[in-house]
Coordinates of C-alpha atoms in Angstrom, one line a residue:
M26 CA 20.1 9.8 -28.4
S27 CA 17.8 9.7 -31.4
A28 CA 15.0 12.1 -32.1
E29 CA 12.5 9.2 -32.2
D30 CA 13.5 8.1 -28.7
E31 CA 13.2 11.6 -27.5
H32 CA 9.7 11.9 -29.0
L33 CA 8.6 8.7 -27.2
L34 CA 9.9 10.2 -23.9
A35 CA 8.1 13.5 -24.5
E36 CA 4.8 11.6 -25.2
A37 CA 5.2 9.5 -22.1
E38 CA 5.8 12.6 -20.0
K39 CA 2.4 13.9 -21.1
I40 CA 0.8 10.6 -19.9
A41 CA 2.7 10.8 -16.5
S42 CA 1.5 14.4 -16.0
A43 CA -2.2 13.5 -16.9
I44 CA -2.3 10.5 -14.6
G45 CA -0.7 12.3 -11.7
R46 CA -3.2 15.2 -12.0
M47 CA -6.1 12.8 -12.0
F48 CA -5.1 11.3 -8.6
P49 CA -3.5 14.3 -6.7
G50 CA -1.9 13.3 -3.4
L51 CA -2.8 9.7 -3.9
C52 CA -0.7 8.2 -6.7
E53 CA 2.9 9.1 -7.4
V54 CA 3.7 8.9 -11.1
V55 CA 7.4 8.7 -12.1
L56 CA 8.8 8.7 -15.6
H57 CA 12.3 7.2 -15.8
D58 CA 14.6 7.9 -18.7
L59 CA 16.6 4.7 -18.9
R60 CA 19.0 6.1 -21.5
T61 CA 20.7 8.0 -18.6
P62 CA 20.4 5.7 -15.6
Q63 CA 22.5 7.9 -13.3
H64 CA 19.9 10.7 -13.8
A65 CA 16.9 8.6 -14.8
V66 CA 14.0 10.5 -13.1
R67 CA 12.8 12.7 -15.9
A68 CA 9.4 13.7 -14.4
I69 CA 7.5 13.1 -11.1
E70 CA 3.9 13.9 -10.3
N71 CA 2.5 13.7 -6.7
N72 CA 5.9 13.3 -5.1
L73 CA 5.3 10.8 -2.3
S74 CA 8.7 9.2 -2.2
G75 CA 10.9 12.3 -1.8
R76 CA 12.8 11.6 -5.1
Q77 CA 13.7 14.5 -7.4
V78 CA 14.1 15.0 -11.1
G79 CA 17.6 13.8 -12.0
D80 CA 17.8 11.0 -9.4
S81 CA 19.2 7.7 -10.5
A82 CA 17.3 4.6 -11.7
T83 CA 15.8 2.0 -9.4
E84 CA 16.9 -1.6 -9.3
L85 CA 13.9 -2.4 -11.6
G86 CA 15.1 0.2 -14.1
L87 CA 18.6 -1.2 -14.1
A88 CA 17.2 -4.7 -14.6
R89 CA 15.4 -3.5 -17.7
I90 CA 18.5 -1.8 -19.1
A91 CA 20.5 -5.0 -18.7
D92 CA 17.8 -7.3 -20.2
P93 CA 15.6 -6.4 -23.1
D94 CA 13.5 -9.5 -22.4
Y95 CA 12.7 -8.3 -18.9
P96 CA 8.8 -8.2 -18.5
S97 CA 7.4 -5.0 -20.0
V98 CA 4.6 -4.7 -17.4
L99 CA 4.8 -5.5 -13.7
Q100 CA 1.3 -5.0 -12.3
N101 CA 0.1 -4.3 -8.7
Y102 CA 3.1 -5.5 -6.8
P103 CA 3.6 -4.5 -3.1
N104 CA 6.0 -1.7 -2.4
R105 CA 6.9 0.7 0.4
F106 CA 7.7 4.4 0.5
P107 CA 10.9 5.5 2.4
D108 CA 8.8 6.5 5.5
G109 CA 7.3 3.0 5.7
R110 CA 3.9 3.7 4.2
P111 CA 2.7 0.7 2.1
A112 CA 2.2 1.2 -1.6
K113 CA 0.8 -0.7 -4.6
S114 CA 3.0 -0.3 -7.7
T115 CA 2.8 -0.8 -11.4
S116 CA 5.8 -0.4 -13.7
I117 CA 5.5 -0.1 -17.5
G118 CA 8.6 -0.4 -19.6
I119 CA 8.7 1.5 -22.9
K120 CA 10.8 0.2 -25.8
N121 CA 12.0 1.9 -28.9
R122 CA 11.8 0.6 -32.4
Q123 CA 15.0 -1.4 -31.9
G124 CA 13.5 -3.3 -28.9
R125 CA 15.6 -1.6 -26.3
Y126 CA 14.1 -0.2 -23.1
I127 CA 14.4 3.6 -23.1
A128 CA 11.9 4.5 -20.4
A129 CA 9.7 3.3 -17.7
L130 CA 6.5 4.7 -16.4
C131 CA 5.9 3.8 -12.7
L132 CA 2.7 4.3 -10.6
N133 CA 3.0 4.1 -6.8
L134 CA -0.4 4.1 -5.1
D135 CA -0.4 5.2 -1.4
V136 CA -2.5 2.4 0.1
S137 CA -2.3 3.8 3.6
S138 CA -4.3 6.8 2.6
L139 CA -7.0 4.6 1.2
S140 CA -7.6 2.6 4.4
P141 CA -9.3 5.5 6.3
L142 CA -11.4 6.3 3.2
T143 CA -12.5 2.7 3.0
L144 CA -13.6 2.8 6.6
T145 CA -15.4 6.1 6.1
L146 CA -17.4 4.7 3.1
A147 CA -18.2 1.5 5.0
N148 CA -19.6 3.6 7.9
L149 CA -21.5 5.8 5.5
V150 CA -23.4 2.9 3.9
A151 CA -23.9 0.9 7.1
T152 CA -27.5 0.2 8.2
E153 CA -29.0 -0.2 11.6
V154 CA -31.4 -2.9 12.7
A155 CA -33.9 -2.3 15.4
H156 CA -33.9 -5.2 17.8
C157 CA -37.5 -6.0 18.7
G158 CA -37.2 -8.9 21.1
E159 CA -35.1 -11.1 18.8
V160 CA -31.9 -12.7 20.0
V161 CA -29.0 -10.3 19.8
E162 CA -25.7 -11.6 18.5
T163 CA -23.1 -12.1 21.2
L164 CA -19.4 -11.2 20.8
R165 CA -18.2 -14.7 21.6
D166 CA -16.5 -17.2 19.3
R167 CA -15.5 -14.6 16.8
T168 CA -14.2 -15.9 13.4
V169 CA -10.8 -15.0 12.1
R170 CA -12.5 -12.9 9.4
E171 CA -14.3 -10.8 12.0
L172 CA -11.1 -10.4 14.0
R173 CA -9.2 -9.3 10.9
E174 CA -11.9 -6.8 10.0
T175 CA -11.9 -5.3 13.5
V176 CA -8.2 -5.0 13.7
E177 CA -7.9 -3.4 10.2
A178 CA -10.7 -0.9 10.9
F179 CA -9.0 0.1 14.2
A180 CA -5.7 0.7 12.3
A181 CA -7.4 2.5 9.4
A182 CA -9.1 4.9 11.7
R183 CA -5.6 6.0 12.8
S184 CA -4.1 6.0 9.3
H185 CA -2.0 3.0 9.9
T186 CA -1.7 -0.7 9.0
P187 CA -2.1 -3.1 11.9
R188 CA 1.6 -3.8 12.0
S189 CA 2.6 -0.2 11.8
L190 CA 0.5 0.9 14.8
P191 CA 2.5 2.4 17.7
R192 CA 2.9 0.2 20.8
D193 CA 0.4 2.2 22.8
A194 CA -2.2 1.8 20.1
K195 CA -1.6 -1.9 19.9
R196 CA -2.1 -2.2 23.6
E197 CA -5.4 -0.2 23.4
L198 CA -6.5 -2.5 20.5
V199 CA -5.7 -5.7 22.3
K200 CA -7.6 -4.5 25.4
Q201 CA -10.6 -3.7 23.2
L202 CA -10.5 -7.1 21.6
R203 CA -10.5 -8.8 25.0
R204 CA -13.5 -6.7 26.1
D205 CA -15.3 -7.6 23.0
G206 CA -14.9 -11.3 23.5
F207 CA -12.4 -12.1 20.7
F208 CA -10.0 -13.9 23.1
D209 CA -12.7 -16.5 23.7
A210 CA -12.1 -18.1 20.3
P211 CA -9.5 -20.9 20.1
G212 CA -6.1 -19.7 18.8
S213 CA -7.2 -16.1 19.0
S214 CA -4.0 -14.9 20.7
R215 CA -1.9 -16.3 17.9
S216 CA -4.1 -14.7 15.2
I217 CA -3.9 -11.3 16.9
A218 CA -0.1 -11.7 17.2
D219 CA 0.2 -12.4 13.5
L220 CA -2.0 -9.5 12.5
L221 CA 0.0 -7.0 14.7
G222 CA 3.4 -8.5 13.9
V223 CA 4.2 -9.1 17.6
S224 CA 4.8 -12.2 19.7
R225 CA 2.1 -14.0 21.6
A226 CA 3.8 -12.9 24.8
S227 CA 3.4 -9.3 23.8
V228 CA -0.3 -9.9 23.1
Y229 CA -0.7 -11.4 26.6
N230 CA 1.2 -8.4 28.1
Y231 CA -0.9 -5.9 26.2
S232 CA -4.2 -7.5 27.4
Q233 CA -3.3 -7.1 31.1

């Protein structure tokens, strides 16, 4: 292992630490030393995945080791933590002067923790309109966009994605959607089933 390679790793470790401290509890930052794939994890900030320093390289790291032409940057790809929480990830490969990958800096953003924050901010900036005799909007013939927003807001308030909601919560949500008139729109049961990751028969059972 050359001194130059080690210098690059040490500088990357500073970057990993700084990024992690800027987003505490929100974004996991992992520095992989691809020179030792069996013990690749050199540094980890905001440990959200349960990995430890000294753990082995991921499939992505092994792919870079095997192929110097592998893309140096993979940006904003969907990922998932071991406990099922959704994540948005970016992986940056670091090459030495000889063009060989020696490290990778990986950022894993906990998307599930952002959903409640998004809902809170939306509620914070929401405005109210005083109805002074004008026609009030009904809840019939909801569009797919309105349906999706309602379902995602319900899930975010419970720190879940729609598909990860527990069965009881899905039942509660479907009953709410029926009360609010969403079932009056054509094809609504299929749209709800797709959003929740269940069958149309389950949607029907939940609504009873």
